Short mmCIF file of C-alpha atoms in Angstrom, two decimals:
data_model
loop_
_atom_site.label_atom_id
_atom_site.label_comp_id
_atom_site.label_asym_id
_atom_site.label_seq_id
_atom_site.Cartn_x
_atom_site.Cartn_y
_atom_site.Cartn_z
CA UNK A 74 0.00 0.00 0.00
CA UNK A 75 1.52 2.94 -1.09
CA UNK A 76 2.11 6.03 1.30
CA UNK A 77 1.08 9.59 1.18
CA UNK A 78 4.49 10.28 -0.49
CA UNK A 79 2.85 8.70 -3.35
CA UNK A 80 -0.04 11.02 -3.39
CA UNK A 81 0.75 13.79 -6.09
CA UNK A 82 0.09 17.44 -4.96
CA UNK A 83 -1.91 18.51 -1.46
CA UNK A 84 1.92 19.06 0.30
CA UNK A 85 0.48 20.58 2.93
CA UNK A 86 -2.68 18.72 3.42
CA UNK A 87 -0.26 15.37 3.76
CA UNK A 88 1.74 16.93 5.79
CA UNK A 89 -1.01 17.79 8.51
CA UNK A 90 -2.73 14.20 8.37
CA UNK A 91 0.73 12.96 9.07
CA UNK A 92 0.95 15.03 12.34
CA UNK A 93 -2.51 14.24 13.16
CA UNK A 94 -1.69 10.75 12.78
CA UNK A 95 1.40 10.52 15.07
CA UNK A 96 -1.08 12.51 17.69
CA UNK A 97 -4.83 11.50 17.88
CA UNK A 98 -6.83 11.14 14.55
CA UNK A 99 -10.01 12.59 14.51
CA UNK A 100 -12.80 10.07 14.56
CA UNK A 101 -14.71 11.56 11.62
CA UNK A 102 -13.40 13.38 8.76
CA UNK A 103 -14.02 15.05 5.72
CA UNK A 104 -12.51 15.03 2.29
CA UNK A 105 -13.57 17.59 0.39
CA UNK A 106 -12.23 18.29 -3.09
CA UNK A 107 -13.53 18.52 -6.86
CA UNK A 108 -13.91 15.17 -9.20
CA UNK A 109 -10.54 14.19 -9.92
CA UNK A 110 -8.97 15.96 -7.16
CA UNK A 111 -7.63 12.21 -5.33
CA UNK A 112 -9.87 12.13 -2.58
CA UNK A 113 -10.66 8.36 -2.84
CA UNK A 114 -6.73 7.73 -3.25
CA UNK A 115 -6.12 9.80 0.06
CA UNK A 116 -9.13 8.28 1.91
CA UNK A 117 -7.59 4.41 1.27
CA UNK A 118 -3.98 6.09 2.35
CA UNK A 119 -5.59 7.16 6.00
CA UNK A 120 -7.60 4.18 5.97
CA UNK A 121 -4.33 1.90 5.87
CA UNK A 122 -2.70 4.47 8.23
CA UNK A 123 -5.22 3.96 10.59
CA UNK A 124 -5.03 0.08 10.17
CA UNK A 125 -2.10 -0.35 10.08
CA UNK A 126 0.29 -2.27 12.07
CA UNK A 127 3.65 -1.67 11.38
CA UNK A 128 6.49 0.70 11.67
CA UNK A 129 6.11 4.90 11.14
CA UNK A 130 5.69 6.28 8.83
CA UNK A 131 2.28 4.70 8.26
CA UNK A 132 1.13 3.34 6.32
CA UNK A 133 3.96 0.98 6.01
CA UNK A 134 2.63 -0.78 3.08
CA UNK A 135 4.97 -4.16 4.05
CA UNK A 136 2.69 -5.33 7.26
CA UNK A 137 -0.45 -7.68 6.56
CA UNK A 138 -3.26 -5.08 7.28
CA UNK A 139 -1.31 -3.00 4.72
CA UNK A 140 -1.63 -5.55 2.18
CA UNK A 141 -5.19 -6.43 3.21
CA UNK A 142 -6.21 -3.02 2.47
CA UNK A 143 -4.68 -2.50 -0.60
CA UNK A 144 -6.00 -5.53 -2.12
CA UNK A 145 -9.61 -4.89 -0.48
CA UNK A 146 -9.52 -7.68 1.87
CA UNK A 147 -9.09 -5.90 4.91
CA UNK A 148 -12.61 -7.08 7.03
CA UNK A 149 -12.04 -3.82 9.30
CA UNK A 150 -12.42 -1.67 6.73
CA UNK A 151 -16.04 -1.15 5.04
CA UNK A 152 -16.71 0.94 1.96
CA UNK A 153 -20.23 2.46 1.23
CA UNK A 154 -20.11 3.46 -2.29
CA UNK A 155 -23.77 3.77 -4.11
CA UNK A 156 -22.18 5.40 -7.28
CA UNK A 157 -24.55 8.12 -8.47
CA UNK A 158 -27.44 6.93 -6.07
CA UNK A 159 -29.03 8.19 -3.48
CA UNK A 160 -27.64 7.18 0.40
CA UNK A 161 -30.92 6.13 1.92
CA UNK A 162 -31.51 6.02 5.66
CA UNK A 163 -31.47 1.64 5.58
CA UNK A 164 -27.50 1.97 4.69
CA UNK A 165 -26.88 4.60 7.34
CA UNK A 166 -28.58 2.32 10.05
CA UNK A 167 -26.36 -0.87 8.94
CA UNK A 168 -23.69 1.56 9.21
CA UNK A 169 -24.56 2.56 12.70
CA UNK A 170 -24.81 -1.16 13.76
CA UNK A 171 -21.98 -2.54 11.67
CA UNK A 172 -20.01 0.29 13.97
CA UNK A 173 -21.38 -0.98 17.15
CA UNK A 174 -19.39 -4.25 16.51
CA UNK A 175 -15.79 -5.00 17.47
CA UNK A 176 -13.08 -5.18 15.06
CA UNK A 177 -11.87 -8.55 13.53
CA UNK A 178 -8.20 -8.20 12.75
CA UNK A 179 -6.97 -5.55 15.19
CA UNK A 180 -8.22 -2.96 17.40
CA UNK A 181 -9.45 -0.33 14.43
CA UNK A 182 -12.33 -0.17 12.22
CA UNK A 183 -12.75 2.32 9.70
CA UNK A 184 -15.71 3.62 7.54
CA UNK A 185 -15.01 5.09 3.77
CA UNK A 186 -18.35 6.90 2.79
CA UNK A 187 -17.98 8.03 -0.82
CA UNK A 188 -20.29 11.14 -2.26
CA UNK A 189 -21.20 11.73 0.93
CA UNK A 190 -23.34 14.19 0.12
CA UNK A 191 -25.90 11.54 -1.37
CA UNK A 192 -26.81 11.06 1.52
CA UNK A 193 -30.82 11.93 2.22
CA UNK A 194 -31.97 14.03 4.87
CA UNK A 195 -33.06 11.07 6.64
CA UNK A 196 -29.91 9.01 6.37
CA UNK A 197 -28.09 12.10 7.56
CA UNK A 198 -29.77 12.15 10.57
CA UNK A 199 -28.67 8.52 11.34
CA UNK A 200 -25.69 8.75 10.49
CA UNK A 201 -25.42 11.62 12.97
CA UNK A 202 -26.15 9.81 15.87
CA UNK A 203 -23.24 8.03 15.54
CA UNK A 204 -20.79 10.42 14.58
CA UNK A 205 -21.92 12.36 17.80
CA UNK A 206 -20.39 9.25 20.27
CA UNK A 207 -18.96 7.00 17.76
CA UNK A 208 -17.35 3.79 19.93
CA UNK A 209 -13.43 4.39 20.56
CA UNK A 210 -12.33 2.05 17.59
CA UNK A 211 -14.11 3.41 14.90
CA UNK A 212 -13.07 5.75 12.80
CA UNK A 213 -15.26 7.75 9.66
CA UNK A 214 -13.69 9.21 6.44
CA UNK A 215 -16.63 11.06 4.28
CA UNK A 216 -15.95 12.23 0.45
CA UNK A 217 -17.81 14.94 -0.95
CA UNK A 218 -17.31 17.47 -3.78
CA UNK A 219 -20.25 19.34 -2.55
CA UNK A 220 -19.58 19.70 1.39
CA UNK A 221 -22.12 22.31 1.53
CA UNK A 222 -25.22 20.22 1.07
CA UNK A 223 -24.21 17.95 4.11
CA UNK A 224 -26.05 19.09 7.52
CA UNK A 225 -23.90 21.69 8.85
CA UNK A 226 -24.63 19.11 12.11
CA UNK A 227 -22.76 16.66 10.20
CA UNK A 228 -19.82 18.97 8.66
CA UNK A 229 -19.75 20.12 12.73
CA UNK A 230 -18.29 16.40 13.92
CA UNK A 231 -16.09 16.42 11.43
CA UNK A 232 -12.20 17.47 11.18
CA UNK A 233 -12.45 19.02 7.13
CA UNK A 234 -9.60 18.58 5.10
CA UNK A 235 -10.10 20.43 1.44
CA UNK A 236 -7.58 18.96 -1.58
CA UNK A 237 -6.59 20.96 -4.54
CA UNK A 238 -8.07 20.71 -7.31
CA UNK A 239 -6.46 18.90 -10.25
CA UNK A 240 -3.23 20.08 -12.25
CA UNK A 241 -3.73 23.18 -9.96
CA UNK A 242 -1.43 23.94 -7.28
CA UNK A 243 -2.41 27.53 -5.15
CA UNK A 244 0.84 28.76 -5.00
CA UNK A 245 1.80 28.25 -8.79
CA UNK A 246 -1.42 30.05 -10.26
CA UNK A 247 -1.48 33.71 -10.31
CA UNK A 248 -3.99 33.93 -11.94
CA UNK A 249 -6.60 31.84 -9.83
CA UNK A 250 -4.59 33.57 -6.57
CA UNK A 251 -5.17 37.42 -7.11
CA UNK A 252 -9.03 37.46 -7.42
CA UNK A 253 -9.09 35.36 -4.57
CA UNK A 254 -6.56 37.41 -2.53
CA UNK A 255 -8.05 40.69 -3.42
CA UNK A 256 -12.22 39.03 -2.21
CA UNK A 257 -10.66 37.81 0.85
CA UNK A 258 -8.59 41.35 1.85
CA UNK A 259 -12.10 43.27 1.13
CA UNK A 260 -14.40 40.70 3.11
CA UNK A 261 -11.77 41.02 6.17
CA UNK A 262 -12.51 44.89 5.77
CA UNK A 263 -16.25 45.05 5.73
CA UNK A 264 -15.02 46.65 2.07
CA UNK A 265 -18.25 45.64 -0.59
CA UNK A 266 -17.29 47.64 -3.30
CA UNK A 267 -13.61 46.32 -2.87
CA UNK A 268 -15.52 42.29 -2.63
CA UNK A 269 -17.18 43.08 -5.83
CA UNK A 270 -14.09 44.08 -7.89
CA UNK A 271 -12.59 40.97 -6.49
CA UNK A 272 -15.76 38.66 -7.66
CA UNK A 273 -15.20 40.19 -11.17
CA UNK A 274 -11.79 39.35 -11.24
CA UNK A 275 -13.26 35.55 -10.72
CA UNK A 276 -16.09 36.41 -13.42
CA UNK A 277 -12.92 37.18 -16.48
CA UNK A 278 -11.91 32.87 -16.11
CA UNK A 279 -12.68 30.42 -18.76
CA UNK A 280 -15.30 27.85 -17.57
CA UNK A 281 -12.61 25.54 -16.15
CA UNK A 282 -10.21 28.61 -14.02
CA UNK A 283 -13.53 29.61 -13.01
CA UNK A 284 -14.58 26.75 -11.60
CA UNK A 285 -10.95 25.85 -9.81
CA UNK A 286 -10.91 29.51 -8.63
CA UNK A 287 -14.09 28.51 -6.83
CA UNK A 288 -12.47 26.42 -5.39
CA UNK A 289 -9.73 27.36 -4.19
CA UNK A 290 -11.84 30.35 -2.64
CA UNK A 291 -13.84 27.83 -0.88
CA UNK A 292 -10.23 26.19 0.63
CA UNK A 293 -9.55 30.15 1.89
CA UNK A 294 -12.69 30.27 3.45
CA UNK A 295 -12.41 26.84 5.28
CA UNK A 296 -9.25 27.64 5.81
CA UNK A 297 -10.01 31.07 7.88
CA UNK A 298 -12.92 29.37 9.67
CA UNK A 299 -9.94 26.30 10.96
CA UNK A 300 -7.46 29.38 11.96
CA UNK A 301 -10.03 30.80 13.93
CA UNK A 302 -9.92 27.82 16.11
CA UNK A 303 -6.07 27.49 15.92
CA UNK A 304 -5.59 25.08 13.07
CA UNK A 305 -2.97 26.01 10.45
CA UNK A 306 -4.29 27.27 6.66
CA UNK A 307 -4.08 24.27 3.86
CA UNK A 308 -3.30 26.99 1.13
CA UNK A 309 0.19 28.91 2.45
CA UNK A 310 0.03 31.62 -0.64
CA UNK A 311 -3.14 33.01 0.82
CA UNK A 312 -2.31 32.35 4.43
CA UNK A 313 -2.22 36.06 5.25
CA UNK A 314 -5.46 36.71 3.98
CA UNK A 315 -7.04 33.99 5.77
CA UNK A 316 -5.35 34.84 9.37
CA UNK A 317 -6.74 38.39 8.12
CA UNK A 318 -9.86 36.92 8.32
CA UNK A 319 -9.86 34.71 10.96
CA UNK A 320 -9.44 37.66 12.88
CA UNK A 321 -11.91 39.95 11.55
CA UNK A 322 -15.24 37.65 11.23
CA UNK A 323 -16.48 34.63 13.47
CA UNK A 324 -16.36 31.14 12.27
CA UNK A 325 -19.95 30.93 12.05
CA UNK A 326 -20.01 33.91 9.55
CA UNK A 327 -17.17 32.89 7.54
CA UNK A 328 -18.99 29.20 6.79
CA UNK A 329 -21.75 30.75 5.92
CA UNK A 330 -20.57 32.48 3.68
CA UNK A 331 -18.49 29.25 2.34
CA UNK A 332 -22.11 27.64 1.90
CA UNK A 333 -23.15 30.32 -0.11
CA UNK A 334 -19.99 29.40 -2.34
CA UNK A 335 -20.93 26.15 -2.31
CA UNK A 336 -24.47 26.50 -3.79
CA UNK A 337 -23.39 29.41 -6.67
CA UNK A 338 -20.44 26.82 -7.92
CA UNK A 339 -23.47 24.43 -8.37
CA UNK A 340 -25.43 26.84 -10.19
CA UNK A 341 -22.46 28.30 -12.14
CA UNK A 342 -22.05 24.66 -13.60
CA UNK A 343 -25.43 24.78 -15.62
CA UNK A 344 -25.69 28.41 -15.47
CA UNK A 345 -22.52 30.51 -18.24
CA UNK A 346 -23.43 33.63 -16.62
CA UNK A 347 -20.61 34.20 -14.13
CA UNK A 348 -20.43 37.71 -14.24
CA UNK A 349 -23.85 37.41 -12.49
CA UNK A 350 -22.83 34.72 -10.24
CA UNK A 351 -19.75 36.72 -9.20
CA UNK A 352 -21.96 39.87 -8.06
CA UNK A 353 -24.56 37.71 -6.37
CA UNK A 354 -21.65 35.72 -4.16
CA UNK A 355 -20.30 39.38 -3.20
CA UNK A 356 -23.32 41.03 -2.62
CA UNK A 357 -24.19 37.64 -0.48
CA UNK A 358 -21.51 37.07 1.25
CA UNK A 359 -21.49 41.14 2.43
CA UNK A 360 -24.84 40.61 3.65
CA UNK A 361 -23.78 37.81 5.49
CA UNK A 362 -20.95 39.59 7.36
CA UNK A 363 -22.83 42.75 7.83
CA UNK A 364 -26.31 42.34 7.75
CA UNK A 365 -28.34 45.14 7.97
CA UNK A 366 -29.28 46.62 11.83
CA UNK A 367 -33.18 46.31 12.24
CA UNK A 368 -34.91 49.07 12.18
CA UNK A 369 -36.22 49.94 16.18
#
C-alpha cells in the first residue's frame, strides 16, 4: 500500500494528516475536493494508516493489514459506495450497527463513505447519531465534492480537510490567486465595493479557471474558519489573507458564507453567466458579514 508520499500534490494537506496521525486522529473526517482531485486515493492512504500495524511512517505498506487493504480484503475496513445513487436512511442504520461491533483483525475499524453528500436528509440524521459518540475504535472518512449540502450538524463532527483541485497547485497560479486574494482582503474589511471588484476578477476565467478559482476560494474560506480555532491554513500563498480573516469575522459567519460558495459553484455549472454569479456571491456574502441593523 503505497504512502502519502505517493499522493501527487496537497503538500500541505499530507503533511497535517501525518501530524494528526502521530497525535490522535479525529474520529470523523471530511474530504472535500472537486472530481478528480484524489480524494478516494487519500481516503484508502488514511484508511491503511489507521489500520495499520507496522512501523512509522504509516502506512507501512509491508505489514499484513497493509496488504489487506490495498487488495480490499481488509474485514475492518467497510466501503459504502452507491455510485450516483441516493444514500438512503437503511444503509446509514447498517452503518450505525456494523459500527457498534468489534473489530476482527486488530483494534481499528474504519468507515469510507464516498459522495457523501448523497446522503438523504433522513440518512443524515442517522448517520449523525453516531458520529456524535462514535465507539473508541471506529473511525469515519466522508468524500464529498459538494460539502455544503451535508447538515452543517454533520460537517460540525467532522475534522475538514479540502484537496486541490487537479493540475492546480495555489501557489503556482497567479492567476486563480489574485481574485481570490483581493475578495478575501475586502471581506476582512467590511469593504463591498472592494468584494465586488474581487468577484469580477473571478467572473474574467474560462469555464474551467472559473470553476478551480471557486475552489480554491472555498479552501480560503475553510481555511479562515480552521485558523479561527487554531488550526494552520491548507493553502500557504493566501495564508495572510485567511489569518486576516480569521481575525476579523467569526467562524460561524465565515462558513456561511463558504455555503453560499458552495451553492453558486453548483449553479455556475449549468448556469454561463458568471459575471452574475460573481456579483450575487459578493453582494451575499457582504450581507452575510454585515447584515443590515433592524430598524427599532
Amino acid at each position: 500500500m503505497p504512502g502519502f508520499d505517493a499522493l501527487p500534490g496537497n503538500t500541505a494537506l499530507k503533511a497535517s494528516l501525518r501530524t494528526a496521525l502521530d497525535r490522535r486522529f479525529p474520529q470523523a473526517v471530511l474530504l472535500s475536493g472537486p472530481d478528480g482531485s484524489g480524494k478516494t486515493d487519500f481516503a484508502q492512504t488514511i484508511a491503511a494508516a489507521l489500520l495499520c500495524t507496522g512501523a512509522s511512517p504509516r502506512p507501512c505498506g509491508a505489514c499484513a493489514s497493509c496488504h489487506k487493504v490495498a487488495h480490499g480484503t481488509h474485514p475492518d475496513l467497510i466501503v459504502i459506495d452507491e455510485g450516483d445513487g441516493e444514500i438512503k436512511v437503511e444503509t446509514a442504520r447498517n452503518i450505525r450497527d456494523e459500527a457498534a461491533i468489534l473489530p476482527n483483525d486488530g483494534d481499528r475499524k474504519v468507515f469510507i463513505i464516498h459522495n457523501a453528500d448523497r446522503m438523504n436528509l433522513s440518512a443524515q440524521n442517522a448517520l449523525l447519531k453516531v458520529l456524535e459518540e462514535p465507539p473508541r475504535y471506529v473511525f469515519f472518512i466522508l468524500l464529498s465534492s459538494q460539502p455544503g449540502v451535508l447538515l452543517q450538524t454533520i460537517r460540525s463532527r467532522c475534522a475538514i480537510y479540502q484537496l486541490e483541485p487537479p493540475h492546480v497547485s495555489a501557489d503556482q497560479n497567479p492567476e486563480l490567486l489574485e481574485p481570490s486574494r483581493a475578495f478575501l482582503r475586502a471581506m476582512a474589511k467590511g469593504d463591498e465595493y472592494g468584494m465586488l471588484l474581487g468577484a469580477n476578477g473571478f467572473a474574467k476565467l474560462n469555464k474551467a479557471a472559473f470553476q478551480q478559482a471557486m475552489t480554491l476560494l472555498g479552501t480560503a474560506l475553510r481555511d479562515a474558519a480552521l485558523v479561527s480555532v487554531g488550526a494552520a491554513p491548507l493553502v500557504p500563498a493566501l495564508s495572510a489573507e485567511t489569518r486576516a480573516l480569521a481575525g476579523a469575522l467569526t467562524a460561524e459567519k465565515i462558513l456561511a458564507v463558504y455555503d453560499h460558495l458552495t451553492l453558486l459553484s453548483r449553479r455556475a455549472e449549468v448556469n454561463a453567466s458568471a459575471p452574475i454569479q460573481c456579483a450575487v456571491l459578493a453582494a451575499g456574502a457582504y450581507a452575510i458579514c454585515h447584515p443590515p441593523r433592524s430598524s427599532k
